[in-house]
XYZ file of C-alpha atoms in Angstrom:
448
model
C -1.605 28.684 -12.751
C -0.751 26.496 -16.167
C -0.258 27.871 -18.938
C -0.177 24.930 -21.444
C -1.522 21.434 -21.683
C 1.698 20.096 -20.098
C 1.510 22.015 -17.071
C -0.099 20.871 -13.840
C -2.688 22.459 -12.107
C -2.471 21.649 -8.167
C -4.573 22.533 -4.883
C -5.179 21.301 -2.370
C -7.563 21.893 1.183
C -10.756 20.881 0.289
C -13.244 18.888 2.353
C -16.378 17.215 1.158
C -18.238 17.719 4.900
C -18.327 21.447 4.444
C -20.524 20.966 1.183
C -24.255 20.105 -0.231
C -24.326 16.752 -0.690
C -21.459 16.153 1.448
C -20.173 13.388 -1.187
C -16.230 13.054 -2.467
C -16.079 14.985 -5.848
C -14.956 13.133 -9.264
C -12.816 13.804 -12.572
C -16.577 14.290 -13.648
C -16.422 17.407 -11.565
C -13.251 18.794 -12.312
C -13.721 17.711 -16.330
C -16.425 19.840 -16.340
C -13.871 22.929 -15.239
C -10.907 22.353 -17.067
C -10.588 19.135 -19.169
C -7.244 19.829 -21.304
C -4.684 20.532 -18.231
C -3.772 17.873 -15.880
C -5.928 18.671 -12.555
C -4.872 17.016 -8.727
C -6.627 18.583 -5.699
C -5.602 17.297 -2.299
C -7.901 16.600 0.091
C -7.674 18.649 3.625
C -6.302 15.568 5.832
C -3.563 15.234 2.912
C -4.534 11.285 2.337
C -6.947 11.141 -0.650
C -7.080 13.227 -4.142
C -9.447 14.112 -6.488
C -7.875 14.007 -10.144
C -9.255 14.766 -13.867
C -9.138 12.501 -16.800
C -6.426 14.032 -18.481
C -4.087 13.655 -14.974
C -5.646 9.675 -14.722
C -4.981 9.271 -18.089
C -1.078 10.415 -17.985
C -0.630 7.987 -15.161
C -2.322 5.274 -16.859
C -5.194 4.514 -14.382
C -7.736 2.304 -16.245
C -10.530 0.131 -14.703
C -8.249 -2.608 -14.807
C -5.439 -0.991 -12.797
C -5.136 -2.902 -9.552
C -5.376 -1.006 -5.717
C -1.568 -0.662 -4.774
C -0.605 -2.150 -1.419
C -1.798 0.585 1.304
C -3.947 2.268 -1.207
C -7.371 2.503 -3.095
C -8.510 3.673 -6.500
C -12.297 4.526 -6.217
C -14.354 3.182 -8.981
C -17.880 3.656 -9.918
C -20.520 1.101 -10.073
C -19.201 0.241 -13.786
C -16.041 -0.349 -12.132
C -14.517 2.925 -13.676
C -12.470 4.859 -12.054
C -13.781 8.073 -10.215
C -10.697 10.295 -9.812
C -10.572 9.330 -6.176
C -7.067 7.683 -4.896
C -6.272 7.027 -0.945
C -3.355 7.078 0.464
C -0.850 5.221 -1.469
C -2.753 5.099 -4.276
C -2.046 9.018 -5.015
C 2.010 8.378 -5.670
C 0.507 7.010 -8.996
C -0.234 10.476 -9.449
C 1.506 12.965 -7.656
C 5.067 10.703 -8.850
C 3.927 12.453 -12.412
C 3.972 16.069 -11.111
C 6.990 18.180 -11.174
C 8.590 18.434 -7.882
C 8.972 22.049 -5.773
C 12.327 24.220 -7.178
C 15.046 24.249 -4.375
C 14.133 27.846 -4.759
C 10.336 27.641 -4.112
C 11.144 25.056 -1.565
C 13.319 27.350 0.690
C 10.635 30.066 0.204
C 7.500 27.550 1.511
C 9.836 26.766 4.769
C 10.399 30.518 5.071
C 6.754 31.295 4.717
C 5.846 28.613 6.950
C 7.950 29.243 9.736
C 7.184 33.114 9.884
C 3.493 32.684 9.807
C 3.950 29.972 12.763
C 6.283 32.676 14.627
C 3.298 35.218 14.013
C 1.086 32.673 15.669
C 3.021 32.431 18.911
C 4.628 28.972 18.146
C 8.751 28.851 19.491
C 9.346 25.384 18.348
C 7.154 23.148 15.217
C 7.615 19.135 15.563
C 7.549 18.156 11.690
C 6.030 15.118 11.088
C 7.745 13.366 8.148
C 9.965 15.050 6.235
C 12.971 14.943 3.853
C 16.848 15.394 3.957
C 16.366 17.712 0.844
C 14.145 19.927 2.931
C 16.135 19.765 5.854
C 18.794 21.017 3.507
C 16.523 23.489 2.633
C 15.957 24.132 6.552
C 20.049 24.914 7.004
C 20.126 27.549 4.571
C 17.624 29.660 5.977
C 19.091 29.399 9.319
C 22.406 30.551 8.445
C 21.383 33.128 6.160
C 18.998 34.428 9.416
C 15.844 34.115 7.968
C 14.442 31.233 10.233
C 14.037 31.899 13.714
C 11.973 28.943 14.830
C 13.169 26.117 17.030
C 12.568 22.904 14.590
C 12.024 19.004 15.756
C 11.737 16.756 12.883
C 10.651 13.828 11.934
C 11.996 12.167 8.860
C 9.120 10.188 6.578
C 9.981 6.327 6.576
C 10.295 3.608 5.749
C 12.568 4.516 2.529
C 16.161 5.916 1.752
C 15.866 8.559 3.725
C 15.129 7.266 7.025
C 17.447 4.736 6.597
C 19.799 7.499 6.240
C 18.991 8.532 9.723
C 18.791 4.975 11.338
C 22.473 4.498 10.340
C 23.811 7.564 11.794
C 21.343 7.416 15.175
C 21.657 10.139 17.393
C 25.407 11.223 16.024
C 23.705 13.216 12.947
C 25.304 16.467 13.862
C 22.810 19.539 13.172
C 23.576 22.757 11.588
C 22.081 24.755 13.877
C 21.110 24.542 17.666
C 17.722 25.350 17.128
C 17.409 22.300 14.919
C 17.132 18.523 16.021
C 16.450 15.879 13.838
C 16.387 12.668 16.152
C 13.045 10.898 14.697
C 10.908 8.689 11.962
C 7.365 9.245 11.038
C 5.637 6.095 9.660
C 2.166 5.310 8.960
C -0.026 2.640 10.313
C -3.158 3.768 8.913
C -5.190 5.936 6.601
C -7.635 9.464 7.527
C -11.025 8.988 8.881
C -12.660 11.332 6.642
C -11.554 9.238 3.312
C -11.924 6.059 5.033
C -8.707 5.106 5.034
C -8.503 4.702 8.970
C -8.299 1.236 10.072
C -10.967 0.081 12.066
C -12.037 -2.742 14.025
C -15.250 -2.994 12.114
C -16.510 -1.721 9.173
C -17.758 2.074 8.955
C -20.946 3.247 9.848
C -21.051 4.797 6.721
C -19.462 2.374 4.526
C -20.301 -1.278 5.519
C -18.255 -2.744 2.929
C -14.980 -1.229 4.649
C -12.851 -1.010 7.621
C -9.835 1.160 5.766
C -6.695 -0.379 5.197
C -2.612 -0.443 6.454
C -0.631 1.829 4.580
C 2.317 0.138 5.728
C 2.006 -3.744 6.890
C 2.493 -4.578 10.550
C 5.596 -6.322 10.086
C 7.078 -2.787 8.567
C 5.707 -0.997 11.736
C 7.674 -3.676 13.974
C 11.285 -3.728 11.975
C 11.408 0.315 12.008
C 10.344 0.155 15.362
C 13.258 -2.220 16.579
C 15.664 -0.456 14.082
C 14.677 3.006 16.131
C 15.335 1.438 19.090
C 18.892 0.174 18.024
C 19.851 3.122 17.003
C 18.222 5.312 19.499
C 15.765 6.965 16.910
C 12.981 7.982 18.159
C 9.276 6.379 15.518
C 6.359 8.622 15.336
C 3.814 6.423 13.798
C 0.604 7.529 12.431
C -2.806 6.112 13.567
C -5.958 7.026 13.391
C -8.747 3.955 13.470
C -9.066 1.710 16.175
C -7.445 -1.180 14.308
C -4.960 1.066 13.671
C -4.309 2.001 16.794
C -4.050 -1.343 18.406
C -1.925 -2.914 15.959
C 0.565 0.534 16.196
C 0.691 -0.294 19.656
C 1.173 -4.173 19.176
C 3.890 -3.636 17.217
C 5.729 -1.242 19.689
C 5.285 -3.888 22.927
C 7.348 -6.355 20.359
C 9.989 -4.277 19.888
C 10.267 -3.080 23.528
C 10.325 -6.990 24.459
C 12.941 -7.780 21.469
C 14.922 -4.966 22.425
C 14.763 -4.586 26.068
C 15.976 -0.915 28.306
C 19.816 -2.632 28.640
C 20.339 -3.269 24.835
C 19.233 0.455 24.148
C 21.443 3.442 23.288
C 18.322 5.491 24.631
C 16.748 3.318 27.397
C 13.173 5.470 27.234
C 12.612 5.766 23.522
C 9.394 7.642 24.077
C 8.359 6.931 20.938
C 4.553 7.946 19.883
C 1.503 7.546 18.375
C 0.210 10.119 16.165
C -3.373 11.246 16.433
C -4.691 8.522 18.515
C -7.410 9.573 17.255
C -9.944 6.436 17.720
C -9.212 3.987 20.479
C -10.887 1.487 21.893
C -11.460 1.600 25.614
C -9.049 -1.921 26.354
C -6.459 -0.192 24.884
C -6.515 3.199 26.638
C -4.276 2.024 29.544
C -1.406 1.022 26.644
C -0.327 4.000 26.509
C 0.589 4.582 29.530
C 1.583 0.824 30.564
C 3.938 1.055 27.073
C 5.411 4.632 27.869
C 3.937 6.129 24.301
C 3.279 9.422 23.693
C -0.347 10.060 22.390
C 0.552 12.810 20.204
C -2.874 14.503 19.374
C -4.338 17.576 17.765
C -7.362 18.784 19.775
C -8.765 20.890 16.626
C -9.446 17.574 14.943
C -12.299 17.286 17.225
C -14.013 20.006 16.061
C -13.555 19.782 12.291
C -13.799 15.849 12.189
C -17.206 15.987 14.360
C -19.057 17.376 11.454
C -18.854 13.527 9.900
C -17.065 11.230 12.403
C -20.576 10.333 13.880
C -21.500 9.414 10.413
C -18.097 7.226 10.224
C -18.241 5.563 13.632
C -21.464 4.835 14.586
C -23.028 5.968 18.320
C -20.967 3.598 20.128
C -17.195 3.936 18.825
C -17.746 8.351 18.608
C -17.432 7.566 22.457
C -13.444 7.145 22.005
C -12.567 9.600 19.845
C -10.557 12.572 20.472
C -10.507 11.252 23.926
C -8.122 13.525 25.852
C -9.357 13.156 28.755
C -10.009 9.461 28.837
C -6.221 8.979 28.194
C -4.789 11.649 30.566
C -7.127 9.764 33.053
C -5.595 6.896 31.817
C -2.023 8.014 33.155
C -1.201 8.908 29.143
C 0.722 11.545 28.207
C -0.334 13.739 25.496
C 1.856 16.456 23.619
C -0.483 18.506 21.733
C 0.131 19.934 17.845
C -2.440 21.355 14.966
C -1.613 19.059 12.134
C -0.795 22.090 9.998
C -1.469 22.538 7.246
C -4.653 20.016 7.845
C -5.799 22.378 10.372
C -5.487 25.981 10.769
C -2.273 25.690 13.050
C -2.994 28.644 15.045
C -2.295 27.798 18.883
C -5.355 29.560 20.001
C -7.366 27.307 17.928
C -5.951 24.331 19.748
C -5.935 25.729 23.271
C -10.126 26.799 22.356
C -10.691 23.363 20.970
C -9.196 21.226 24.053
C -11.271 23.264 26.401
C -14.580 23.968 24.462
C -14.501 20.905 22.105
C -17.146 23.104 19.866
C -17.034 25.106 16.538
C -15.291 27.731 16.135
C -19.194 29.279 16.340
C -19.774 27.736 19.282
C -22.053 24.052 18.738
C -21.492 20.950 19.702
C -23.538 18.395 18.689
C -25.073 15.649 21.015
C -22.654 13.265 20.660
C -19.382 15.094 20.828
C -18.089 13.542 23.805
C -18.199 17.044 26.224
C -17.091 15.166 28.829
C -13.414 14.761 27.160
C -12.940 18.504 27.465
C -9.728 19.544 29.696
C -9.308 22.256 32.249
C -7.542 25.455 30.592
C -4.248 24.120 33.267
C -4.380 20.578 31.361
C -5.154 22.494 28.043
C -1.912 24.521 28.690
C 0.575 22.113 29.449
C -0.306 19.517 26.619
C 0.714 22.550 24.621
C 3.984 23.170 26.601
C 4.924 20.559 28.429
C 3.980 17.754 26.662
C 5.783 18.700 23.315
C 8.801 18.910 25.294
C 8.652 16.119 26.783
C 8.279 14.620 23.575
C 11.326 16.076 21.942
C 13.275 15.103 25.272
C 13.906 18.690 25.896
C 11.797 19.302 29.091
C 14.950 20.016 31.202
C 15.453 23.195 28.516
C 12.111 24.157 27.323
C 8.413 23.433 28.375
C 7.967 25.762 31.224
C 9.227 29.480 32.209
C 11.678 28.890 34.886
C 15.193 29.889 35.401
C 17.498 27.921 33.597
C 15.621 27.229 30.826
C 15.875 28.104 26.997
C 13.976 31.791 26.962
C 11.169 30.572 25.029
C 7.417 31.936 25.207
C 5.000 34.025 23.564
C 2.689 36.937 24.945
C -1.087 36.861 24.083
C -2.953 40.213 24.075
C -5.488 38.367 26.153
C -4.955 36.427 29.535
C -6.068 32.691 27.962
C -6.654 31.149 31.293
C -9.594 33.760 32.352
C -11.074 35.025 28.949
C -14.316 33.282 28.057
C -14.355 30.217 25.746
C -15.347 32.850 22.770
C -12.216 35.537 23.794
C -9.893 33.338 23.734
C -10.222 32.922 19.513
C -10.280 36.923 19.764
C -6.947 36.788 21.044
C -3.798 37.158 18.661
C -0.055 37.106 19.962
C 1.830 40.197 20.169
C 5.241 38.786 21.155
C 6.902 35.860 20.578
C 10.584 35.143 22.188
C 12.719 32.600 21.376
C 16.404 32.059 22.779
C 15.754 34.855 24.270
C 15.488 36.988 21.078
C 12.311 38.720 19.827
C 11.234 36.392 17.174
C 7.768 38.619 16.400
C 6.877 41.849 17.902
C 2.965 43.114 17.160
C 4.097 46.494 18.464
C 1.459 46.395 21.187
C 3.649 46.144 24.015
C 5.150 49.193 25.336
C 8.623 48.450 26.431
C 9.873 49.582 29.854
C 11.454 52.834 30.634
C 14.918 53.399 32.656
C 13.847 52.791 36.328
C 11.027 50.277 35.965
């Protein structure tokens, strides 16, 4: 909450699909609500704002303001601006607002990672972060106040993930729970704010196909840096183009940098989201060894308008789970958080149901991707560990392994489709060490 003209006011989660008209809202909107106070509100998928005049104003955005490479200022028919920036164009806001304290910092990870724990999550795979928060990350593990496993991804190209590229795998953590071993770069823009890359223009939006946040070329030198210095790229990608060309990019650097020359000879590096592929480029994933790293609650949120976006004959491979895993593809499955609720349940529900959280589906929503509750189970489980190269540790309950699971008040492979989001987790173990306790298990008495 401001309180003065120089303070910011900043939110973010909304999503035009959910409202009547279901049209991106502009500085008109927000003017009308508070005109004297800087105003930036995020949109859900985290890759297009909606600002006020007084916030486009401090940053200088005029009508003659050019789009900045892997970005795009929406304008009006006058050519004005709307208050809408994509992807890269929002760093010529958001590089105005005052950063988090180191204080308020520490208490978002802390926040974070209990609510996750609550959940029934052992281990979170961040996906682009920073050495400051991964300082940030230390000090609540050794004052005790973070008890998830962590897997992180540091956000390239840039300082910091050069940081990591020079040090490769010999970056010594703070804390065993804690590996930081990757770089998350981004091919593409979000669907919803038509900033995927696709192979043709949307549906919705003839005159536009998205755009490259990062060039190709970028895409390929990380890639063969990762591979030199056994770093593992997580690259975003969402449209079709944006797939292909992710993929492109990684068969270069496997060929320039071949199994012999590598300090890790199965980089297992990924795609993330995958969430629009074209059917020639399904096997890839599989013939290349990358991970399709996918959300399944996307599906169910991004339905509402991804018909709209793609047109009746590219919806047909989207969110295709099953497509890929028929493919040979292996999938480690995530929420997105905070783009999506980042409950576990919701994930599990969504990669067997593929409907609302109500219960539709429309006509078109592909029901044929939907996986068996066994398939739904291990891309939660298996899969992630697998792609944090820790499946001889964690991934399965088996002697040996890390003591990592979580109990469910409700037994997820029998429930119906609608129990299964009545269910809540009432234990959650990790190390071996009660992490979260609901208090709904009684514990065993001498002789049992």
């Amino acid at each position: 909450a401001a309180t003065d003209a120089s303070e910011w006011i900043v939110g973010r989660g909304w999503i035009e699909s959910k409202w009547q008209p279901a049209v991106f809202p502009t500085r008109a909107d927000l003017d009308a609500a508070v005109a004297d106070r800087p105003v930036t509100l995020e949109r859900a998928d985290g890759h297009a704002i909606v600002v006020n005049s007084r916030a486009l104003a401090i940053a200088g955005i005029t009508r003659a303001t050019p789009d900045p490479a892997g970005g795009k200022i929406l304008r009006d028919s006058s050519g004005e601006p709307t208050g809408m920036l994509i992807d890269d164009a929002m760093n010529l806001v958001l590089d105005r607002v005052p950063p988090m304290t180191p204080e308020e910092l520490g208490r978002a990870v802390a926040a974070g990672a209990a609510r996750s724990v609550r959940l029934g999550w052992t281990q979170l795979q961040v996906a682009g972060t920073t050495w400051r928060e991964v300082e940030q990350i230390c000090r609540q593990y050794a004052t005790g106040a973070l008890k998830l496993r962590l897997y992180v991804a540091i956000g390239g190209p840039g300082a910091d993930a050069d940081r990591l590229l020079a040090v490769g795998r010999g970056w010594k953590s703070c804390d065993p729970r804690l590996t930081v071993r990757a770089i998350k770069l981004y091919m593409d823009g979000a669907l919803g704010s038509r900033g995927a890359a696709l192979l043709a223009p949307y549906s919705d939006a003839p005159d536009s196909t998205g755009l490259f946040i990062n060039p190709p070329q970028e895409i390929l030198r990380m890639a063969i840096a990762g591979l030199t210095s056994g770093i593992q790229i997580e690259t975003h990608a969402i449209g079709d183009r944006g797939n292909r060309v992710a993929l492109d990019q990684y068969e270069r650097a496997f060929a320039a940098v071949p199994p012999e020359k590598r300090p890790v000879a199965d980089p297992r590096f990924r795609i993330e989201h995958a969430q629009v592929v074209d059917a020639a480029d399904l096997p890839r994933f599989a013939k290349l060894g990358v991970i399709a790293s996918m959300q399944t609650s996307h599906a169910i949120s991004d339905m509402l308008f991804a018909p709209a976006r793609l047109g009746p004959g590219r919806i047909a491979g989207a969110y295709a789970w099953r497509s890929l895993l028929n493919a040979g593809a292996r999938i480690a499955g995530g929420s997105d958080a905070p783009v999506e609720q980042g409950d576990p349940l919701v994930e599990f529900y969504a990669a067997v149901a593929r409907r609302t959280l109500e219960g539709f589906a429309g006509p078109d929503w592909g029901l044929d991707q939907r996986l068996t509750r066994a398939e739904a189970l291990a891309i939660l489980t298996t899969g992630p560990a697998y792609a944090a190269f820790e499946e001889k540790d964690r991934g399965t309950i088996a002697v040996g392994k890390l003591a990592d699971f979580s109990v469910f008040s409700a037994d997820l492979m029998e429930v119906s489709e609608a129990e299964i989001l009545r269910a809540r987790a009432i234990l959650t173990v990790i190390g071996g060490e009660i992490a979260y306790d609901a208090g709904a298990i009684t514990p065993p008495t001498a002789g049992d």
